[in-house]
Amino acid sequence: MDPAEAEFLAEKELVTVIPNFSLDRIYLIGGDLGPFNPGLPVEVPLWLAVNLKQRQKCRLIPPEWMDAEKLEEIRDQERKEDTFTPMPSPYYMELTKLLLNYASDSIPKADEIRTLVKDTWDTRIAKLRLSADSFVRQQEAHAKLDNLTLMEINTTGTFLTQALDHMYKLRTNLQPGESAQSQDF
Amino acid sequence: MFLSDFRKEFYEVIVTQRVLLLVASDVDALCACKILQALFQCDHVQYTLVPVSGWQELETAFLEHKDQFQYFVLINCGANVDLLEILQPEEDTFFFICDTHRPINVVNVYNETQIKLLVKQDDDLEIPAYDDIFRDEEEDEDDSGNESDGSEPSGKRKRFEEDIMERTMKRRQRREWEARRREILFDYEQYEYHGTSSAMVMFDLAWIMSKDLNDMLWWAIVGLTDQWVQDKITQMKYVTDIGTLQRHVSRHNHRNEDEENSLSIDCMRIAFEYDLRLALYQHWSLFESLCNTCYTSASLKLWSVQGQKRLQEFFADMGLPLKQVKQKFNSMDVSLKENLQEMIEESASKFGMKNLRVQTFSIHFGFKNKFLASDIVYATASLMENIEKDEPGTDNFIKALDSLSRSNLDKLHQGLELAKKQLRAIQQTVASCICTNLVISQGPFLYCYLMEGTPDVKLFSKPVSLCLLSKYLLKSFVCSTKNKRCKLLPLIVAAPMDVEQGTVIMVGIPPETESSDKKNFFGRAFEKAAESTNSRTLHNHFDMSSK
């Protein structure tokens, strides 16, 4: 899967915005979007929130987990544990990127948040690489990883499966057997 | 007619329509266009953008598009001529004109239906009263009615005589009225000058609608600075407008003071600066910048050997080693850069340059990018008039328009390099003109013609560059000549425009005085001269003083 596709899926997540216009309830295929009244917070999917912000029609409110202290705790916990800890949102990386790109003026301490999220991501990717490395070395057939998000799976997914495929082919060709055939020119 | 409520009478009218934007080729118009485009994008208004650089292009664009559009917005063009007569539009087309050229043509002012002017009324416009210029046609009919009455049988002889007296009185009054009208119109249209920047007018519109952003404020600042760099407005007006913009800047940018809640470093900040007037000095070396800024080069007389010695004395006076000063500004020693502005100002006043610092604004985003408003003006102007590749004019316009967005830093840097080349070329041309006495005093004005073989003369085939060159030339000439009378004369500069066709572009600028009101009479003068010499001229540029 492309990272862009993962981001597309992440854009369905709901965030809170405060609009400055009024509109009645709209009924879309994916769901209803509640009535918009100026000054009253309303939950909308991320794609709509970003579009409205670009057109200066709303103010974005960061999700509750996007706070410097909470993210610091999460980062510290991630560093302590050997396995993956649960993340505040299954799409935390995409949400951070999109919100900090388009609405960094409504998010306090945006630079710190960016650094903290990147630190957490780096720790988790390092753990993933370690785990994939030991999996390959010990030639295990089965592994279980909890609490991974889609974006992280994407970084190693394709590569890991293709590499294992190649290794399997190489291994089967090592064993001399009736199934091994010599190549014809 | 003048619009009083821009929001109701302009924006809400066009927000549901398709609009054609006709934008003139100068940096102020580009900035106003950017602000308007941002507003249109917020509200999904369909528009077409056509850059025009002269009356001919305006007419062609209008003829091409007049069937598809009913609403036309003209930026920095069209206010100073009778638009309806030139374009001959249908009854139901409307023109919104946001133009800095003054005086506004009286037909445009008094037309109630088709022409709407987006102009601030507090500019001193001095428009003649309606009755002084336009007269109802009915009075003529009364006259003719009376005449037919008067040709009745001569029995009523006394009344006949009275009728004759009345008629002659009326005719005399009419002649007096017409003479007064001609005088009033002549006084009104004699001098050309500029009003408030269009970019500032557009920013005000955005502010009224509460849709103003820091980005739009920056474009308004660049538009105003363009007027100052091109010497189009008086110093007082510039300072007043800076004050207005300063209020907006503090409103948008006060969060930077607060340490707790300060914005991300990527957000754009605008700061007020009382900075040096040296062109592009933060992106160049201090030495080059001093040599190539008109103010310093003219005061120090850098075209002569004496001048070069004085420049070195200047640096010695400040205690800046020549090696440091010739380096890129960003690589200069930090200890030297710390009090640079105050040091330069002190030394400069010893050498006769009292106004080396000017009030302006700077923009700051990311860790590396800091620009002064005048830097952006020079970069955008040189991108717009780039002659390096033979592209059609619209490509250059679009590139210049793009360079105003913060995401197109590579174009901005390209513009800065081109601006450096342009400034160097201007200084070299000015130096050679003064040293070889090419500026000739021709009675009531000074005259200079750039030959075809002059290096970089191709750069000056565009109006804005040529205007800049003429202003620098006049300032330098005034500093170099000892003839008191010559110091007060206006200047005309001519340069070849198209070598194959043998055409020449001419620019006239008013004399250089401390307190000039920047009024330019060359528009009318060129027209009269063209008539009397029967030469083939094309009064193509929106600025009447360029031909």
Short mmCIF file of N, CA, C and O in Angstrom, two decimals, chain B residues 106-221:
data_model
loop_
_atom_site.label_atom_id
_atom_site.label_comp_id
_atom_site.label_asym_id
_atom_site.label_seq_id
_atom_site.Cartn_x
_atom_site.Cartn_y
_atom_site.Cartn_z
N VAL B 106 -12.94 61.89 -15.91
CA VAL B 106 -14.22 62.37 -15.37
C VAL B 106 -15.40 61.53 -15.83
O VAL B 106 -16.39 61.37 -15.12
N VAL B 107 -15.30 60.93 -17.03
CA VAL B 107 -16.39 60.08 -17.48
C VAL B 107 -16.51 58.87 -16.56
O VAL B 107 -17.61 58.44 -16.20
N ASN B 108 -15.36 58.33 -16.15
CA ASN B 108 -15.41 57.18 -15.24
C ASN B 108 -16.00 57.55 -13.90
O ASN B 108 -16.68 56.75 -13.26
N VAL B 109 -15.75 58.80 -13.47
CA VAL B 109 -16.26 59.20 -12.16
C VAL B 109 -17.76 59.34 -12.20
O VAL B 109 -18.47 58.92 -11.29
N TYR B 110 -18.28 59.95 -13.27
CA TYR B 110 -19.70 60.29 -13.26
C TYR B 110 -20.59 59.28 -13.95
O TYR B 110 -21.79 59.49 -14.03
N ASN B 111 -20.03 58.21 -14.45
CA ASN B 111 -20.89 57.18 -15.03
C ASN B 111 -21.53 56.37 -13.90
O ASN B 111 -20.84 55.84 -13.05
N GLU B 112 -22.86 56.29 -13.91
CA GLU B 112 -23.52 55.68 -12.77
C GLU B 112 -23.75 54.19 -12.92
O GLU B 112 -24.04 53.51 -11.96
N THR B 113 -23.68 53.68 -14.13
CA THR B 113 -24.13 52.31 -14.30
C THR B 113 -22.99 51.32 -14.53
O THR B 113 -22.90 50.33 -13.85
N GLN B 114 -22.12 51.61 -15.50
CA GLN B 114 -21.24 50.54 -15.92
C GLN B 114 -19.87 50.54 -15.27
O GLN B 114 -19.23 49.52 -15.20
N ILE B 115 -19.42 51.70 -14.80
CA ILE B 115 -18.06 51.77 -14.29
C ILE B 115 -18.11 51.97 -12.79
O ILE B 115 -18.68 52.94 -12.31
N LYS B 116 -17.49 51.03 -12.04
CA LYS B 116 -17.47 51.19 -10.59
C LYS B 116 -16.02 51.28 -10.16
O LYS B 116 -15.21 50.42 -10.51
N LEU B 117 -15.70 52.31 -9.41
CA LEU B 117 -14.32 52.54 -9.03
C LEU B 117 -14.07 52.06 -7.61
O LEU B 117 -14.75 52.49 -6.68
N LEU B 118 -13.07 51.19 -7.47
CA LEU B 118 -12.69 50.72 -6.13
C LEU B 118 -11.56 51.60 -5.65
O LEU B 118 -10.40 51.22 -5.66
N VAL B 119 -11.90 52.81 -5.26
CA VAL B 119 -10.88 53.77 -4.90
C VAL B 119 -11.27 54.37 -3.57
O VAL B 119 -12.43 54.66 -3.33
N LYS B 120 -10.26 54.59 -2.71
CA LYS B 120 -10.57 55.18 -1.41
C LYS B 120 -10.83 56.65 -1.57
O LYS B 120 -10.07 57.37 -2.20
N GLN B 121 -11.88 57.12 -0.94
CA GLN B 121 -12.25 58.51 -1.14
C GLN B 121 -11.37 59.47 -0.36
O GLN B 121 -11.44 60.66 -0.58
N ASP B 122 -10.54 58.96 0.54
CA ASP B 122 -9.77 59.95 1.30
C ASP B 122 -8.48 60.35 0.61
O ASP B 122 -7.77 61.21 1.09
N ASP B 123 -8.18 59.76 -0.54
CA ASP B 123 -7.09 60.30 -1.36
C ASP B 123 -7.55 61.64 -1.87
O ASP B 123 -8.68 61.75 -2.31
N ASP B 124 -6.70 62.65 -1.87
CA ASP B 124 -7.25 63.94 -2.35
C ASP B 124 -7.39 63.89 -3.85
O ASP B 124 -6.43 63.94 -4.59
N LEU B 125 -8.63 63.75 -4.29
CA LEU B 125 -8.86 63.52 -5.69
C LEU B 125 -9.14 64.81 -6.46
O LEU B 125 -8.87 64.90 -7.64
N GLU B 126 -9.72 65.78 -5.82
CA GLU B 126 -9.99 67.09 -6.45
C GLU B 126 -10.73 66.96 -7.75
O GLU B 126 -10.30 67.46 -8.79
N ILE B 127 -11.82 66.25 -7.72
CA ILE B 127 -12.56 66.04 -8.96
C ILE B 127 -13.43 67.26 -9.21
O ILE B 127 -14.09 67.73 -8.30
N PRO B 128 -13.44 67.76 -10.44
CA PRO B 128 -14.29 68.91 -10.74
C PRO B 128 -15.77 68.56 -10.55
O PRO B 128 -16.17 67.42 -10.75
N ALA B 129 -16.55 69.54 -10.16
CA ALA B 129 -17.97 69.30 -9.92
C ALA B 129 -18.67 68.94 -11.21
O ALA B 129 -18.24 69.31 -12.30
N TYR B 130 -19.76 68.20 -11.08
CA TYR B 130 -20.45 67.72 -12.25
C TYR B 130 -20.92 68.85 -13.14
O TYR B 130 -20.78 68.83 -14.36
N ASP B 131 -21.49 69.89 -12.51
CA ASP B 131 -22.07 70.95 -13.33
C ASP B 131 -21.03 71.73 -14.10
O ASP B 131 -21.35 72.37 -15.09
N ASP B 132 -19.77 71.66 -13.60
CA ASP B 132 -18.77 72.42 -14.31
C ASP B 132 -18.37 71.76 -15.61
O ASP B 132 -17.75 72.39 -16.46
N ILE B 133 -18.64 70.49 -15.74
CA ILE B 133 -18.14 69.81 -16.93
C ILE B 133 -19.24 69.34 -17.85
O ILE B 133 -19.08 69.30 -19.05
N PHE B 134 -20.33 68.90 -17.25
CA PHE B 134 -21.38 68.36 -18.10
C PHE B 134 -22.56 69.28 -18.07
O PHE B 134 -22.93 69.82 -17.04
N ARG B 135 -23.17 69.45 -19.21
CA ARG B 135 -24.29 70.35 -19.28
C ARG B 135 -25.42 69.58 -19.91
O ARG B 135 -25.23 68.84 -20.84
N ASP B 136 -26.62 69.77 -19.38
CA ASP B 136 -27.75 69.07 -19.97
C ASP B 136 -27.98 69.51 -21.38
O ASP B 136 -27.85 70.68 -21.71
N GLU B 137 -28.41 68.61 -22.21
CA GLU B 137 -28.67 68.96 -23.60
C GLU B 137 -29.97 69.70 -23.77
O GLU B 137 -30.24 70.31 -24.78
N GLU B 138 -30.85 69.67 -22.75
CA GLU B 138 -32.17 70.27 -22.93
C GLU B 138 -32.09 71.77 -23.13
O GLU B 138 -32.93 72.36 -23.79
N GLU B 139 -31.05 72.36 -22.55
CA GLU B 139 -30.99 73.80 -22.66
C GLU B 139 -30.82 74.22 -24.10
O GLU B 139 -31.28 75.26 -24.53
N ASP B 140 -30.16 73.36 -24.87
CA ASP B 140 -30.02 73.71 -26.29
C ASP B 140 -31.36 73.69 -26.98
O ASP B 140 -31.64 74.50 -27.85
N GLU B 141 -32.19 72.71 -26.57
CA GLU B 141 -33.48 72.63 -27.25
C GLU B 141 -34.31 73.85 -26.94
O GLU B 141 -35.04 74.35 -27.78
N ASP B 142 -34.20 74.30 -25.69
CA ASP B 142 -34.93 75.53 -25.36
C ASP B 142 -34.52 76.65 -26.27
O ASP B 142 -35.34 77.42 -26.76
N ASP B 143 -33.22 76.71 -26.49
CA ASP B 143 -32.71 77.76 -27.37
C ASP B 143 -33.35 77.68 -28.73
O ASP B 143 -33.86 78.65 -29.27
N SER B 144 -33.31 76.45 -29.29
CA SER B 144 -33.85 76.35 -30.66
C SER B 144 -35.34 76.60 -30.66
O SER B 144 -35.90 77.13 -31.61
N GLY B 145 -36.00 76.20 -29.56
CA GLY B 145 -37.44 76.46 -29.47
C GLY B 145 -37.71 77.95 -29.51
O GLY B 145 -38.58 78.44 -30.23
N ASN B 146 -36.85 78.64 -28.73
CA ASN B 146 -37.05 80.09 -28.71
C ASN B 146 -36.81 80.70 -30.07
O ASN B 146 -37.48 81.64 -30.47
N GLU B 147 -35.85 80.13 -30.76
CA GLU B 147 -35.52 80.73 -32.05
C GLU B 147 -36.69 80.58 -33.00
O GLU B 147 -37.01 81.48 -33.75
N SER B 148 -37.31 79.37 -32.98
CA SER B 148 -38.43 79.20 -33.92
C SER B 148 -39.58 80.11 -33.54
O SER B 148 -40.30 80.62 -34.39
N ASP B 149 -39.69 80.30 -32.22
CA ASP B 149 -40.75 81.24 -31.82
C ASP B 149 -40.46 82.63 -32.34
O ASP B 149 -41.34 83.37 -32.75
N GLY B 150 -39.15 82.91 -32.24
CA GLY B 150 -38.78 84.29 -32.60
C GLY B 150 -38.97 84.60 -34.07
O GLY B 150 -39.00 85.76 -34.48
N SER B 151 -39.10 83.56 -34.91
CA SER B 151 -39.23 83.88 -36.34
C SER B 151 -40.68 84.04 -36.74
O SER B 151 -41.06 83.83 -37.87
N GLU B 152 -41.51 84.36 -35.79
CA GLU B 152 -42.93 84.65 -36.12
C GLU B 152 -43.04 85.99 -36.81
O GLU B 152 -42.07 86.74 -36.85
N PRO B 153 -44.23 86.29 -37.31
CA PRO B 153 -44.40 87.60 -37.99
C PRO B 153 -43.88 88.76 -37.16
O PRO B 153 -43.94 88.77 -35.95
N SER B 154 -43.33 89.73 -37.83
CA SER B 154 -42.58 90.80 -37.18
C SER B 154 -43.46 91.79 -36.44
O SER B 154 -43.02 92.83 -36.02
N GLY B 155 -44.74 91.45 -36.29
CA GLY B 155 -45.59 92.37 -35.56
C GLY B 155 -45.09 92.57 -34.14
O GLY B 155 -45.11 93.66 -33.60
N LYS B 156 -44.58 91.48 -33.56
CA LYS B 156 -44.13 91.61 -32.17
C LYS B 156 -42.65 91.96 -32.16
O LYS B 156 -41.80 91.20 -31.72
N ARG B 157 -42.38 93.15 -32.67
CA ARG B 157 -40.97 93.50 -32.91
C ARG B 157 -40.17 93.63 -31.62
O ARG B 157 -39.03 93.21 -31.52
N LYS B 158 -40.83 94.19 -30.62
CA LYS B 158 -40.09 94.40 -29.37
C LYS B 158 -39.69 93.07 -28.76
O LYS B 158 -38.58 92.89 -28.32
N ARG B 159 -40.67 92.13 -28.82
CA ARG B 159 -40.35 90.81 -28.25
C ARG B 159 -39.24 90.14 -29.06
O ARG B 159 -38.41 89.44 -28.52
N PHE B 160 -39.26 90.40 -30.37
CA PHE B 160 -38.23 89.84 -31.24
C PHE B 160 -36.85 90.32 -30.81
O PHE B 160 -35.90 89.55 -30.69
N GLU B 161 -36.76 91.65 -30.53
CA GLU B 161 -35.47 92.18 -30.09
C GLU B 161 -35.05 91.56 -28.77
O GLU B 161 -33.90 91.18 -28.58
N GLU B 162 -36.05 91.46 -27.86
CA GLU B 162 -35.71 90.85 -26.57
C GLU B 162 -35.25 89.42 -26.75
O GLU B 162 -34.30 88.96 -26.10
N ASP B 163 -35.92 88.73 -27.69
CA ASP B 163 -35.50 87.35 -27.93
C ASP B 163 -34.07 87.28 -28.40
O ASP B 163 -33.29 86.43 -27.98
N ILE B 164 -33.73 88.20 -29.31
CA ILE B 164 -32.36 88.19 -29.83
C ILE B 164 -31.38 88.43 -28.69
O ILE B 164 -30.36 87.75 -28.57
N MET B 165 -31.73 89.41 -27.82
CA MET B 165 -30.84 89.70 -26.69
C MET B 165 -30.66 88.46 -25.83
O MET B 165 -29.56 88.08 -25.46
N GLU B 166 -31.85 87.80 -25.55
CA GLU B 166 -31.75 86.59 -24.72
C GLU B 166 -30.84 85.55 -25.35
O GLU B 166 -30.01 84.94 -24.69
N ARG B 167 -31.02 85.34 -26.65
CA ARG B 167 -30.24 84.29 -27.32
C ARG B 167 -28.75 84.60 -27.29
O ARG B 167 -27.93 83.73 -27.04
N THR B 168 -28.41 85.89 -27.55
CA THR B 168 -26.98 86.19 -27.54
C THR B 168 -26.41 86.05 -26.14
O THR B 168 -25.28 85.59 -25.96
N MET B 169 -27.22 86.44 -25.13
CA MET B 169 -26.74 86.25 -23.76
C MET B 169 -26.45 84.78 -23.49
O MET B 169 -25.42 84.42 -22.96
N LYS B 170 -27.43 83.94 -23.91
CA LYS B 170 -27.26 82.51 -23.66
C LYS B 170 -26.03 81.98 -24.37
O LYS B 170 -25.27 81.19 -23.84
N ARG B 171 -25.82 82.44 -25.63
CA ARG B 171 -24.67 81.94 -26.39
C ARG B 171 -23.37 82.37 -25.70
O ARG B 171 -22.41 81.61 -25.62
N ARG B 172 -23.38 83.62 -25.20
CA ARG B 172 -22.15 84.10 -24.56
C ARG B 172 -21.89 83.30 -23.31
O ARG B 172 -20.76 82.90 -23.03
N GLN B 173 -22.98 83.05 -22.53
CA GLN B 173 -22.81 82.25 -21.32
C GLN B 173 -22.26 80.88 -21.67
O GLN B 173 -21.39 80.35 -21.00
N ARG B 174 -22.80 80.33 -22.73
CA ARG B 174 -22.34 78.99 -23.11
C ARG B 174 -20.87 79.00 -23.49
O ARG B 174 -20.12 78.12 -23.12
N ARG B 175 -20.45 80.03 -24.20
CA ARG B 175 -19.04 80.08 -24.58
C ARG B 175 -18.16 80.24 -23.36
O ARG B 175 -17.11 79.61 -23.24
N GLU B 176 -18.63 81.11 -22.41
CA GLU B 176 -17.85 81.27 -21.18
C GLU B 176 -17.76 79.95 -20.44
O GLU B 176 -16.71 79.58 -19.93
N TRP B 177 -18.91 79.27 -20.37
CA TRP B 177 -18.92 77.99 -19.66
C TRP B 177 -17.96 77.02 -20.30
O TRP B 177 -17.22 76.31 -19.64
N GLU B 178 -17.95 76.98 -21.63
CA GLU B 178 -17.06 76.03 -22.30
C GLU B 178 -15.60 76.39 -22.07
O GLU B 178 -14.76 75.50 -21.88
N ALA B 179 -15.30 77.71 -22.06
CA ALA B 179 -13.90 78.09 -21.81
C ALA B 179 -13.48 77.69 -20.41
O ALA B 179 -12.38 77.15 -20.20
N ARG B 180 -14.39 77.92 -19.45
CA ARG B 180 -14.07 77.55 -18.06
C ARG B 180 -13.90 76.04 -17.95
O ARG B 180 -13.03 75.54 -17.25
N ARG B 181 -14.75 75.31 -18.69
CA ARG B 181 -14.68 73.85 -18.66
C ARG B 181 -13.33 73.37 -19.17
O ARG B 181 -12.68 72.52 -18.58
N ARG B 182 -12.89 73.98 -20.27
CA ARG B 182 -11.60 73.55 -20.83
C ARG B 182 -10.49 73.81 -19.84
O ARG B 182 -9.60 72.99 -19.64
N GLU B 183 -10.59 75.00 -19.17
CA GLU B 183 -9.55 75.33 -18.20
C GLU B 183 -9.54 74.35 -17.05
O GLU B 183 -8.49 73.86 -16.64
N ILE B 184 -10.74 74.06 -16.53
CA ILE B 184 -10.82 73.14 -15.39
C ILE B 184 -10.28 71.77 -15.77
O ILE B 184 -9.50 71.16 -15.04
N LEU B 185 -10.69 71.28 -16.94
CA LEU B 185 -10.23 69.96 -17.35
C LEU B 185 -8.73 69.95 -17.57
O LEU B 185 -8.05 69.00 -17.22
N PHE B 186 -8.20 71.05 -18.13
CA PHE B 186 -6.77 71.10 -18.35
C PHE B 186 -6.01 71.04 -17.04
O PHE B 186 -5.05 70.29 -16.88
N ASP B 187 -6.49 71.84 -16.07
CA ASP B 187 -5.82 71.80 -14.76
C ASP B 187 -5.92 70.43 -14.13
O ASP B 187 -4.98 69.95 -13.52
N TYR B 188 -7.09 69.82 -14.27
CA TYR B 188 -7.30 68.52 -13.62
C TYR B 188 -6.43 67.45 -14.24
O TYR B 188 -5.84 66.64 -13.55
N GLU B 189 -6.34 67.45 -15.57
CA GLU B 189 -5.65 66.34 -16.23
C GLU B 189 -4.21 66.64 -16.57
O GLU B 189 -3.56 65.86 -17.23
N GLN B 190 -3.74 67.75 -16.08
CA GLN B 190 -2.40 68.14 -16.49
C GLN B 190 -1.32 67.24 -15.92
O GLN B 190 -0.44 66.77 -16.62
N TYR B 191 -1.43 67.03 -14.59
CA TYR B 191 -0.37 66.28 -13.94
C TYR B 191 -0.84 64.88 -13.63
O TYR B 191 -1.96 64.67 -13.23
N GLU B 192 0.09 63.96 -13.73
CA GLU B 192 -0.23 62.58 -13.43
C GLU B 192 0.41 62.21 -12.12
O GLU B 192 1.56 62.55 -11.89
N TYR B 193 -0.29 61.48 -11.27
CA TYR B 193 0.33 61.02 -10.04
C TYR B 193 -0.34 59.72 -9.63
O TYR B 193 -1.13 59.17 -10.39
N HIS B 194 0.01 59.21 -8.46
CA HIS B 194 -0.50 57.91 -8.05
C HIS B 194 -1.20 58.01 -6.71
O HIS B 194 -0.79 58.76 -5.84
N GLY B 195 -2.22 57.18 -6.53
CA GLY B 195 -2.95 57.18 -5.27
C GLY B 195 -2.55 55.99 -4.41
O GLY B 195 -1.50 55.39 -4.61
N THR B 196 -3.41 55.63 -3.46
CA THR B 196 -3.12 54.51 -2.56
C THR B 196 -2.92 53.22 -3.34
O THR B 196 -3.62 52.95 -4.30
N SER B 197 -1.99 52.42 -2.88
CA SER B 197 -1.67 51.16 -3.55
C SER B 197 -2.89 50.25 -3.67
O SER B 197 -3.68 50.12 -2.75
N SER B 198 -3.05 49.61 -4.85
CA SER B 198 -4.20 48.72 -5.05
C SER B 198 -4.14 47.54 -4.11
O SER B 198 -5.18 47.02 -3.69
N ALA B 199 -2.92 47.09 -3.79
CA ALA B 199 -2.81 45.94 -2.89
C ALA B 199 -3.38 46.31 -1.52
O ALA B 199 -4.05 45.50 -0.88
N MET B 200 -3.16 47.56 -1.10
CA MET B 200 -3.72 47.96 0.20
C MET B 200 -5.24 48.03 0.14
O MET B 200 -5.93 47.69 1.09
N VAL B 201 -5.78 48.49 -0.98
CA VAL B 201 -7.23 48.55 -1.13
C VAL B 201 -7.83 47.15 -1.05
O VAL B 201 -8.84 46.91 -0.38
N MET B 202 -7.18 46.19 -1.73
CA MET B 202 -7.68 44.81 -1.70
C MET B 202 -7.56 44.23 -0.29
O MET B 202 -8.43 43.48 0.16
N PHE B 203 -6.48 44.58 0.42
CA PHE B 203 -6.35 44.07 1.78
C PHE B 203 -7.45 44.62 2.67
O PHE B 203 -7.98 43.92 3.53
N ASP B 204 -7.79 45.89 2.45
CA ASP B 204 -8.90 46.46 3.22
C ASP B 204 -10.19 45.72 2.98
O ASP B 204 -10.96 45.46 3.91
N LEU B 205 -10.42 45.35 1.72
CA LEU B 205 -11.61 44.57 1.39
C LEU B 205 -11.61 43.26 2.16
O LEU B 205 -12.62 42.87 2.76
N ALA B 206 -10.45 42.58 2.18
CA ALA B 206 -10.36 41.31 2.91
C ALA B 206 -10.60 41.54 4.40
O ALA B 206 -11.25 40.74 5.07
N TRP B 207 -10.11 42.66 4.91
CA TRP B 207 -10.24 42.94 6.33
C TRP B 207 -11.69 43.20 6.70
O TRP B 207 -12.19 42.74 7.72
N ILE B 208 -12.39 43.93 5.80
CA ILE B 208 -13.81 44.21 6.05
C ILE B 208 -14.58 42.90 6.12
O ILE B 208 -15.52 42.75 6.90
N MET B 209 -14.17 41.92 5.32
CA MET B 209 -14.87 40.65 5.33
C MET B 209 -14.30 39.70 6.36
O MET B 209 -14.67 38.53 6.37
N SER B 210 -13.37 40.16 7.20
CA SER B 210 -12.72 39.34 8.23
C SER B 210 -12.04 38.14 7.66
O SER B 210 -11.97 37.09 8.29
N LYS B 211 -11.55 38.24 6.42
CA LYS B 211 -10.86 37.11 5.84
C LYS B 211 -9.39 37.43 5.66
O LYS B 211 -8.71 36.79 4.87
N ASP B 212 -8.89 38.43 6.37
CA ASP B 212 -7.50 38.82 6.13
C ASP B 212 -6.56 37.87 6.86
O ASP B 212 -6.79 37.49 7.99
N LEU B 213 -5.51 37.49 6.16
CA LEU B 213 -4.50 36.60 6.72
C LEU B 213 -3.17 37.34 6.74
O LEU B 213 -3.01 38.33 6.05
N ASN B 214 -2.22 36.78 7.46
CA ASN B 214 -0.88 37.35 7.48
C ASN B 214 -0.28 37.41 6.08
O ASN B 214 0.41 38.36 5.71
N ASP B 215 -0.58 36.37 5.26
CA ASP B 215 -0.06 36.35 3.89
C ASP B 215 -0.54 37.56 3.11
O ASP B 215 0.23 38.22 2.40
N MET B 216 -1.85 37.85 3.24
CA MET B 216 -2.39 38.97 2.47
C MET B 216 -1.80 40.28 2.96
O MET B 216 -1.53 41.19 2.16
N LEU B 217 -1.56 40.35 4.27
CA LEU B 217 -0.95 41.57 4.81
C LEU B 217 0.43 41.76 4.22
O LEU B 217 0.82 42.87 3.85
N TRP B 218 1.17 40.65 4.09
CA TRP B 218 2.50 40.77 3.50
C TRP B 218 2.41 41.27 2.06
O TRP B 218 3.22 42.10 1.63
N TRP B 219 1.44 40.79 1.28
CA TRP B 219 1.34 41.26 -0.10
C TRP B 219 0.98 42.74 -0.15
O TRP B 219 1.47 43.47 -1.01
N ALA B 220 0.15 43.18 0.78
CA ALA B 220 -0.18 44.60 0.82
C ALA B 220 1.09 45.42 1.11
O ALA B 220 1.32 46.47 0.50
N ILE B 221 1.93 44.90 2.03
CA ILE B 221 3.18 45.60 2.35
C ILE B 221 4.07 45.67 1.11
O ILE B 221 4.66 46.72 0.81
#
